[in-house]
Amino acid sequence: MSPLSPTATATDGRQQQQQRRGAARGRPHARLHDAAVRAAAIACGVVVVCATGALGAFLARAGLRGVREVGIGALVAGETWKPEAGAFGGRALVLGTAATALGALLAGALPALLAAVWLVELAPRGLRRGYRRVMEMAAAVPSVVYGWLALVHLVPAMASLARALYGADAEVGGEGLAASTVLLSIMIAPTVMLLASDALARVPFAHREASAALGASRLQTAFRVTMPSAWRGLVVAVFFGFARAAGETMAVQMVIGGARRVPDNPFQPTTTISTQIVMDMQNAAPDTPASDALFSMALVLLVVSVAVVLFTRALGARARRGSA
Amino acid sequence: MSASSSSAAAAAAAAESSARSLSRRNRRGAFFEVALSRTLASGSVGLGALYALGLAWLVARGAGKVLRFTSYATPIDPSIDGEARMRFFLALAVFGALAWGVAAGARTLVPRLPRTYARGFIAAVAFGGALLFRDHLPRFLIALPTETTAGGGVGPELFNTLYFAALSTAMTLPIGVGAAVYMARFARASALVSVLRTALDTLASLPSIVYGLFGFLVFVVQMRLGYSLFAGAFVLALLNLPLVVGTTEESLRAVPRDLEDASLALGATRSQTVLRVTLPYAWPGILSALVLSIGRVFAESAPLIMTAGTTISRATAFSLDPFRGGETLAVHLWYVNSAGLSPDRADVSAGTAAVLVVLVGLTNLLAARLAR
């Protein structure tokens, strides 16, 4: 075992320490230098932990105050959200977030997964690199750019679709759940595609050879061998897409309309948690019930996304160990 | 590496031909198979083409706004702090990039062109252009934004975006690299390491709006600083920490042991080894993580709205004071479309989006080049 191994056992640790002392013995300056660098590195770690702790503590303090004032049941399922009248019922917000994120998952993640399978298993070799570059670029484009494009092109298209579906006199428009869902699915597809193709590429090549030797075609190999053995990685990819869709703020704010009620159909304006936070926070004075309730909604978002991502991390860690 | 990939390619070809000969036995199956893989291929190519065309359209739509150099000199307003400085550096960057493109083209045409000539050409064009044509840059890139009239630019937004990148990198770089060095080299299995890992996992999972609320609570509510660039940069630095620490730790762990052992055998202490052997070797990987994190700074909007505000004040439009407020390009794009009243906001949005896409594309390109 090498002396610098990070997973040193107890004896290794002692040897390591002796070795270090040996190198620095008789050179107090060197020993001081060594201690200073080590202390600086530890300080950096402590700073990261403290910042994270402060983030959790600040949000929890304000958020739990809101929960105490309003009550968790009312906050998540209450009918009306009207901060100016002191009513904080978050049903429309929670439903809006859940509907857009799940819709985006269905409409965006499935094509992305299929594209990943095609890219890793079937695509011509010359095309792969360029395809990945385009997708990396698309995943890095700012979300407000997607939001602006959707505002200019998607919302009018959705309005005419809504009129075609519900008749010209119905109370429908382009802004709403439908536009947000389409926008979010376009936004998360590149991310899901990239993560899924990474997961598929980690499957050992021997599995594919074995499958081909048994007489399976490339397509059969892709769907019956590669995808099942990479399933954990694929789930991680999809959940990352879900987390991005649920947390997305500005792009959704631009196309969802901002009405604080549960819509009758997908073509009526409604709202999501993050949209409502960014809209109301500008008007809410600090330390009032209005701002506390917003922090409580942020806490809900935080708890959900931390739970989702920690779960996928556990799954992902096992996936990497399993296929390594 | 290349040997294994070429043998893998040979194996793939063999597997393909054997699979083809076997599936030929069942013609109906083969038909279904061909139809399915064609559908898959056309669907995937269509998806990729959609994004590629969208990106190209974005750049083309805004190009007219961004590339319009003026024949007249745009006067410098002496009441705006730092406007001349900002124009000079912007011109340096623009002409430097143009000259670099020309030099790269020339070097592919004439491969034996000496590198010094190319460098000299780039430096000459960049500085010459910056000195001579500083006031002839496209008005859109240097003018102040307007609220209600047409013809607004994004000069301060561009400045703020780049300033944010510098400020937040100045915070992420030492802390992120320090934490990664600690985890990869100095830490024994201790409680701090597992706490640190949990903290980084938590940070990585948060929606960006939550970071914005944190910055708002600490800097605006608690410390009563008002909206400030410093608060925004702090929040962005926090947001980028998981990415930078993760990638840095990975590239530190990829440093060959032999190098470190050799350094230790020469009598260097562990910290000397880390500072003079490990970090320089891992530097390209660290740099590529930093560049990617700068791309995220360019793209982020929600946390900045809550910490740095959505306004530009005329007197401090190009000021280097980090405790003033100010919006970035991404925030401007949102603000123009949700609250702006200017009649040409479609053009302003197109130009802003094009600048953003070009900036993000450059960071992506640079990161990929560094990671190689």
Coordinates of N, CA and C in Angstrom, one line a residue, chain B residues 148-289:
Chain B
T148 N -37.8 52.5 -21.1 CA -39.0 52.8 -21.9 C -38.8 53.1 -23.3
T149 N -37.5 53.4 -23.7 CA -37.3 53.8 -25.1 C -36.5 52.7 -25.8
A150 N -36.5 52.8 -27.1 CA -35.7 51.9 -27.9 C -34.3 52.2 -27.9
G151 N -33.4 51.2 -28.3 CA -32.0 51.5 -28.5 C -31.2 51.2 -27.3
G152 N -31.7 50.5 -26.3 CA -30.9 50.2 -25.1 C -29.9 49.2 -25.4
G153 N -28.8 49.2 -24.6 CA -27.7 48.2 -24.8 C -27.6 47.4 -23.6
V154 N -26.5 46.6 -23.5 CA -26.3 45.7 -22.4 C -24.9 45.9 -21.8
G155 N -24.3 47.1 -22.0 CA -22.9 47.3 -21.5 C -22.7 46.9 -20.1
P156 N -23.5 47.5 -19.2 CA -23.3 47.2 -17.7 C -23.6 45.8 -17.4
E157 N -24.6 45.2 -18.1 CA -24.9 43.8 -17.9 C -23.7 42.9 -18.2
L158 N -23.1 43.2 -19.4 CA -22.0 42.4 -19.8 C -20.9 42.5 -18.8
F159 N -20.6 43.8 -18.4 CA -19.6 44.0 -17.4 C -19.9 43.2 -16.1
N160 N -21.1 43.3 -15.6 CA -21.5 42.7 -14.4 C -21.3 41.2 -14.5
T161 N -21.7 40.6 -15.7 CA -21.6 39.2 -15.8 C -20.2 38.7 -15.7
L162 N -19.3 39.4 -16.4 CA -17.9 39.0 -16.3 C -17.3 39.3 -14.9
Y163 N -17.7 40.4 -14.3 CA -17.3 40.7 -12.9 C -17.7 39.7 -11.9
F164 N -19.0 39.2 -12.1 CA -19.5 38.1 -11.2 C -18.6 36.9 -11.4
A165 N -18.3 36.6 -12.6 CA -17.4 35.4 -12.9 C -16.1 35.5 -12.1
A166 N -15.5 36.7 -12.2 CA -14.2 36.9 -11.5 C -14.4 36.8 -10.0
L167 N -15.4 37.5 -9.4 CA -15.6 37.6 -8.0 C -15.9 36.2 -7.4
S168 N -16.8 35.4 -8.1 CA -17.2 34.2 -7.5 C -16.1 33.1 -7.7
T169 N -15.3 33.2 -8.8 CA -14.2 32.3 -8.9 C -13.1 32.6 -7.8
A170 N -13.0 33.9 -7.5 CA -12.0 34.3 -6.5 C -12.4 33.6 -5.1
M171 N -13.7 33.4 -4.9 CA -14.1 32.7 -3.7 C -14.1 31.2 -3.8
T172 N -14.5 30.7 -5.0 CA -14.6 29.2 -5.2 C -13.2 28.6 -5.2
L173 N -12.3 29.3 -6.0 CA -11.0 28.6 -6.2 C -10.2 28.2 -4.9
P174 N -9.9 29.2 -4.0 CA -9.2 28.7 -2.9 C -9.9 27.8 -2.0
I175 N -11.2 28.0 -1.7 CA -11.9 27.2 -0.8 C -12.2 25.8 -1.4
G176 N -12.6 25.8 -2.7 CA -12.9 24.5 -3.3 C -11.7 23.7 -3.4
V177 N -10.6 24.3 -3.9 CA -9.3 23.5 -4.1 C -8.8 23.0 -2.7
G178 N -8.9 23.9 -1.7 CA -8.4 23.6 -0.4 C -9.2 22.4 0.2
A179 N -10.5 22.4 0.1 CA -11.4 21.3 0.6 C -11.1 20.1 -0.2
A180 N -10.8 20.2 -1.5 CA -10.6 19.0 -2.3 C -9.2 18.4 -1.9
V181 N -8.2 19.2 -1.7 CA -6.9 18.8 -1.2 C -7.0 18.1 0.1
Y182 N -7.8 18.7 1.0 CA -8.0 18.0 2.3 C -8.6 16.6 2.1
M183 N -9.6 16.5 1.3 CA -10.3 15.2 1.2 C -9.4 14.2 0.5
A184 N -8.7 14.7 -0.5 CA -7.9 13.7 -1.3 C -6.6 13.3 -0.7
R185 N -6.0 14.2 0.1 CA -4.6 14.0 0.5 C -4.4 14.0 2.0
F186 N -5.0 14.9 2.7 CA -4.7 15.1 4.1 C -5.6 14.3 5.1
A187 N -6.9 14.1 4.6 CA -7.8 13.5 5.6 C -7.6 12.1 5.8
R188 N -7.6 11.7 7.1 CA -7.8 10.3 7.4 C -9.3 10.1 7.5
A189 N -9.7 8.8 7.7 CA -11.1 8.6 7.8 C -11.6 9.2 9.1
S190 N -12.1 10.4 9.0 CA -12.6 11.1 10.2 C -14.0 11.6 10.0
A191 N -14.5 12.1 11.1 CA -15.9 12.5 11.1 C -16.1 13.7 10.2
L192 N -15.0 14.6 10.1 CA -15.1 15.8 9.3 C -15.3 15.4 7.8
V193 N -14.6 14.3 7.4 CA -14.8 14.0 6.0 C -16.2 13.6 5.6
S194 N -16.8 12.8 6.5 CA -18.2 12.3 6.1 C -19.1 13.5 6.2
V195 N -18.9 14.4 7.2 CA -19.8 15.6 7.3 C -19.6 16.4 6.0
L196 N -18.4 16.6 5.6 CA -18.1 17.4 4.4 C -18.7 16.8 3.2
R197 N -18.7 15.5 3.1 CA -19.3 14.8 1.9 C -20.8 15.0 1.9
T198 N -21.4 14.9 3.1 CA -22.8 15.1 3.2 C -23.2 16.5 2.8
A199 N -22.4 17.5 3.3 CA -22.6 18.9 3.1 C -22.6 19.1 1.6
L200 N -21.6 18.6 0.9 CA -21.4 18.8 -0.6 C -22.6 18.2 -1.3
D201 N -23.0 16.9 -0.9 CA -24.1 16.3 -1.6 C -25.4 17.1 -1.4
T202 N -25.6 17.7 -0.2 CA -26.8 18.5 0.0 C -26.7 19.8 -0.9
L203 N -25.6 20.4 -0.9 CA -25.4 21.6 -1.7 C -25.7 21.3 -3.2
A204 N -25.2 20.1 -3.7 CA -25.4 19.8 -5.1 C -26.9 19.5 -5.4
S205 N -27.7 19.2 -4.4 CA -29.1 18.8 -4.7 C -30.0 20.0 -4.6
L206 N -29.6 21.2 -4.1 CA -30.5 22.2 -3.9 C -30.9 23.0 -5.2
P207 N -32.2 23.3 -5.3 CA -32.6 24.2 -6.4 C -32.0 25.6 -6.2
S208 N -31.6 26.3 -7.3 CA -30.9 27.5 -7.2 C -31.6 28.6 -6.5
I209 N -33.0 28.5 -6.5 CA -33.8 29.5 -5.9 C -33.5 29.5 -4.4
V210 N -33.2 28.3 -3.8 CA -33.0 28.2 -2.4 C -31.7 28.9 -2.0
Y211 N -30.7 28.8 -2.9 CA -29.5 29.6 -2.6 C -29.8 31.1 -2.6
G212 N -30.6 31.5 -3.5 CA -31.0 32.9 -3.6 C -31.7 33.3 -2.3
L213 N -32.6 32.5 -1.8 CA -33.2 32.9 -0.5 C -32.2 33.0 0.6
F214 N -31.3 32.1 0.6 CA -30.2 32.1 1.7 C -29.5 33.4 1.6
G215 N -29.0 33.8 0.4 CA -28.3 35.0 0.2 C -29.1 36.2 0.6
F216 N -30.4 36.2 0.3 CA -31.3 37.3 0.6 C -31.4 37.4 2.1
L217 N -31.6 36.3 2.8 CA -31.7 36.3 4.3 C -30.5 36.8 4.9
V218 N -29.3 36.4 4.5 CA -28.1 36.7 5.2 C -27.7 38.2 4.9
F219 N -27.6 38.5 3.6 CA -27.0 39.8 3.2 C -28.0 40.9 3.2
V220 N -29.2 40.7 2.7 CA -30.2 41.8 2.6 C -31.0 42.0 3.9
V221 N -31.4 40.9 4.5 CA -32.2 41.0 5.7 C -31.4 41.2 6.9
Q222 N -30.4 40.2 7.1 CA -29.7 40.2 8.4 C -28.6 41.3 8.4
M223 N -27.8 41.4 7.4 CA -26.7 42.4 7.4 C -27.1 43.8 6.9
R224 N -28.3 43.9 6.3 CA -28.9 45.1 5.8 C -27.9 45.8 4.8
L225 N -27.3 45.0 3.9 CA -26.4 45.6 2.9 C -27.2 46.0 1.7
G226 N -28.5 45.6 1.6 CA -29.2 45.9 0.3 C -28.7 44.9 -0.7
Y227 N -29.2 45.0 -2.0 CA -28.7 44.2 -3.0 C -27.3 44.5 -3.4
S228 N -26.4 43.5 -3.5 CA -25.0 43.8 -3.8 C -24.4 42.7 -4.6
L229 N -23.5 43.0 -5.5 CA -22.7 42.0 -6.3 C -22.1 41.0 -5.4
F230 N -21.6 41.5 -4.2 CA -20.8 40.6 -3.3 C -21.7 39.5 -2.9
A231 N -23.0 39.8 -2.5 CA -23.9 38.8 -2.0 C -24.2 37.8 -3.2
G232 N -24.4 38.3 -4.4 CA -24.6 37.4 -5.5 C -23.4 36.5 -5.8
A233 N -22.2 37.1 -5.7 CA -21.0 36.3 -6.0 C -20.8 35.2 -4.9
F234 N -21.1 35.6 -3.7 CA -21.0 34.6 -2.6 C -21.9 33.4 -2.8
V235 N -23.2 33.7 -3.2 CA -24.2 32.7 -3.4 C -23.8 31.8 -4.6
L236 N -23.3 32.4 -5.7 CA -22.8 31.6 -6.8 C -21.6 30.8 -6.5
A237 N -20.7 31.3 -5.6 CA -19.6 30.5 -5.2 C -20.0 29.3 -4.5
L238 N -21.0 29.5 -3.6 CA -21.5 28.3 -2.8 C -22.2 27.3 -3.8
L239 N -22.9 27.8 -4.8 CA -23.6 27.0 -5.7 C -22.6 26.1 -6.5
N240 N -21.4 26.7 -6.8 CA -20.5 26.0 -7.6 C -19.5 25.1 -6.9
L241 N -19.5 25.2 -5.5 CA -18.6 24.4 -4.7 C -18.6 22.9 -5.0
P242 N -19.8 22.3 -5.0 CA -19.9 20.9 -5.2 C -19.2 20.4 -6.5
L243 N -19.5 21.2 -7.6 CA -18.9 20.8 -8.9 C -17.3 21.0 -8.8
V244 N -16.9 22.1 -8.2 CA -15.4 22.3 -8.2 C -14.7 21.3 -7.3
V245 N -15.3 21.1 -6.1 CA -14.6 20.2 -5.2 C -14.6 18.8 -5.8
G246 N -15.7 18.3 -6.3 CA -15.8 17.0 -6.9 C -14.8 16.8 -8.0
T247 N -14.8 17.7 -9.0 CA -13.9 17.5 -10.1 C -12.4 17.6 -9.7
T248 N -12.1 18.6 -8.8 CA -10.7 18.7 -8.3 C -10.3 17.4 -7.6
E249 N -11.2 16.9 -6.7 CA -10.8 15.7 -6.0 C -10.5 14.6 -6.9
E250 N -11.4 14.5 -8.0 CA -11.1 13.4 -9.0 C -9.8 13.6 -9.7
S251 N -9.5 14.8 -10.1 CA -8.2 14.9 -10.8 C -7.0 14.8 -9.9
L252 N -7.2 15.2 -8.6 CA -6.1 14.9 -7.6 C -5.8 13.4 -7.4
R253 N -6.9 12.7 -7.4 CA -6.8 11.2 -7.2 C -6.2 10.6 -8.4
A254 N -6.3 11.2 -9.6 CA -5.8 10.6 -10.8 C -4.3 10.9 -11.0
V255 N -3.7 11.7 -10.1 CA -2.2 11.9 -10.2 C -1.5 10.6 -9.9
P256 N -0.5 10.3 -10.7 CA 0.2 9.0 -10.5 C 0.9 9.0 -9.2
R257 N 0.8 7.9 -8.5 CA 1.5 7.8 -7.2 C 3.0 7.9 -7.3
D258 N 3.6 7.4 -8.4 CA 5.0 7.4 -8.5 C 5.6 8.8 -8.4
L259 N 4.9 9.7 -9.0 CA 5.4 11.1 -8.9 C 5.5 11.6 -7.5
E260 N 4.4 11.3 -6.7 CA 4.4 11.8 -5.3 C 5.5 11.0 -4.5
D261 N 5.6 9.7 -4.8 CA 6.6 8.9 -4.0 C 8.0 9.4 -4.3
A262 N 8.2 9.8 -5.6 CA 9.5 10.3 -5.9 C 9.8 11.6 -5.2
S263 N 8.8 12.4 -5.1 CA 9.0 13.7 -4.4 C 9.3 13.4 -2.9
L264 N 8.5 12.5 -2.3 CA 8.7 12.2 -0.9 C 10.1 11.6 -0.7
A265 N 10.6 10.7 -1.7 CA 11.9 10.1 -1.5 C 13.0 11.1 -1.6
L266 N 12.7 12.2 -2.3 CA 13.8 13.3 -2.3 C 13.8 14.1 -1.1
G267 N 12.9 13.8 -0.1 CA 13.0 14.5 1.2 C 12.0 15.6 1.3
A268 N 11.1 15.7 0.3 CA 10.1 16.8 0.5 C 9.0 16.4 1.5
T269 N 8.5 17.3 2.2 CA 7.4 17.0 3.1 C 6.1 16.8 2.3
R270 N 5.1 16.3 3.0 CA 3.8 16.0 2.3 C 3.2 17.3 1.7
S271 N 3.3 18.4 2.5 CA 2.7 19.6 2.0 C 3.5 20.1 0.8
Q272 N 4.8 20.0 0.8 CA 5.6 20.4 -0.3 C 5.2 19.6 -1.6
T273 N 5.0 18.3 -1.3 CA 4.7 17.4 -2.4 C 3.3 17.8 -3.0
V274 N 2.4 18.1 -2.1 CA 1.0 18.5 -2.6 C 1.1 19.8 -3.4
L275 N 1.8 20.8 -2.9 CA 1.9 22.1 -3.5 C 2.7 22.1 -4.8
R276 N 3.8 21.3 -4.9 CA 4.7 21.4 -6.0 C 4.6 20.3 -7.0
V277 N 4.0 19.2 -6.6 CA 3.9 18.1 -7.5 C 2.4 17.8 -7.9
T278 N 1.6 17.5 -6.8 CA 0.3 17.0 -7.1 C -0.6 18.1 -7.7
L279 N -0.6 19.3 -7.1 CA -1.5 20.4 -7.7 C -1.1 20.8 -9.1
P280 N 0.2 21.0 -9.4 CA 0.5 21.4 -10.8 C 0.1 20.3 -11.8
Y281 N 0.3 19.0 -11.4 CA -0.1 17.9 -12.3 C -1.6 17.9 -12.5
A282 N -2.4 18.2 -11.5 CA -3.9 18.1 -11.6 C -4.5 19.4 -12.1
W283 N -3.6 20.4 -12.4 CA -4.1 21.8 -12.7 C -5.1 21.8 -13.9
P284 N -4.8 21.1 -15.0 CA -5.8 21.2 -16.2 C -7.2 20.8 -15.8
G285 N -7.3 19.7 -15.0 CA -8.6 19.3 -14.6 C -9.3 20.3 -13.7
I286 N -8.5 20.9 -12.8 CA -9.1 21.9 -11.9 C -9.6 23.1 -12.7
L287 N -8.8 23.5 -13.6 CA -9.1 24.6 -14.5 C -10.4 24.4 -15.3
S288 N -10.5 23.2 -15.8 CA -11.7 22.9 -16.6 C -13.0 22.9 -15.7
A289 N -12.8 22.5 -14.4 CA -14.0 22.6 -13.5 C -14.3 24.1 -13.3

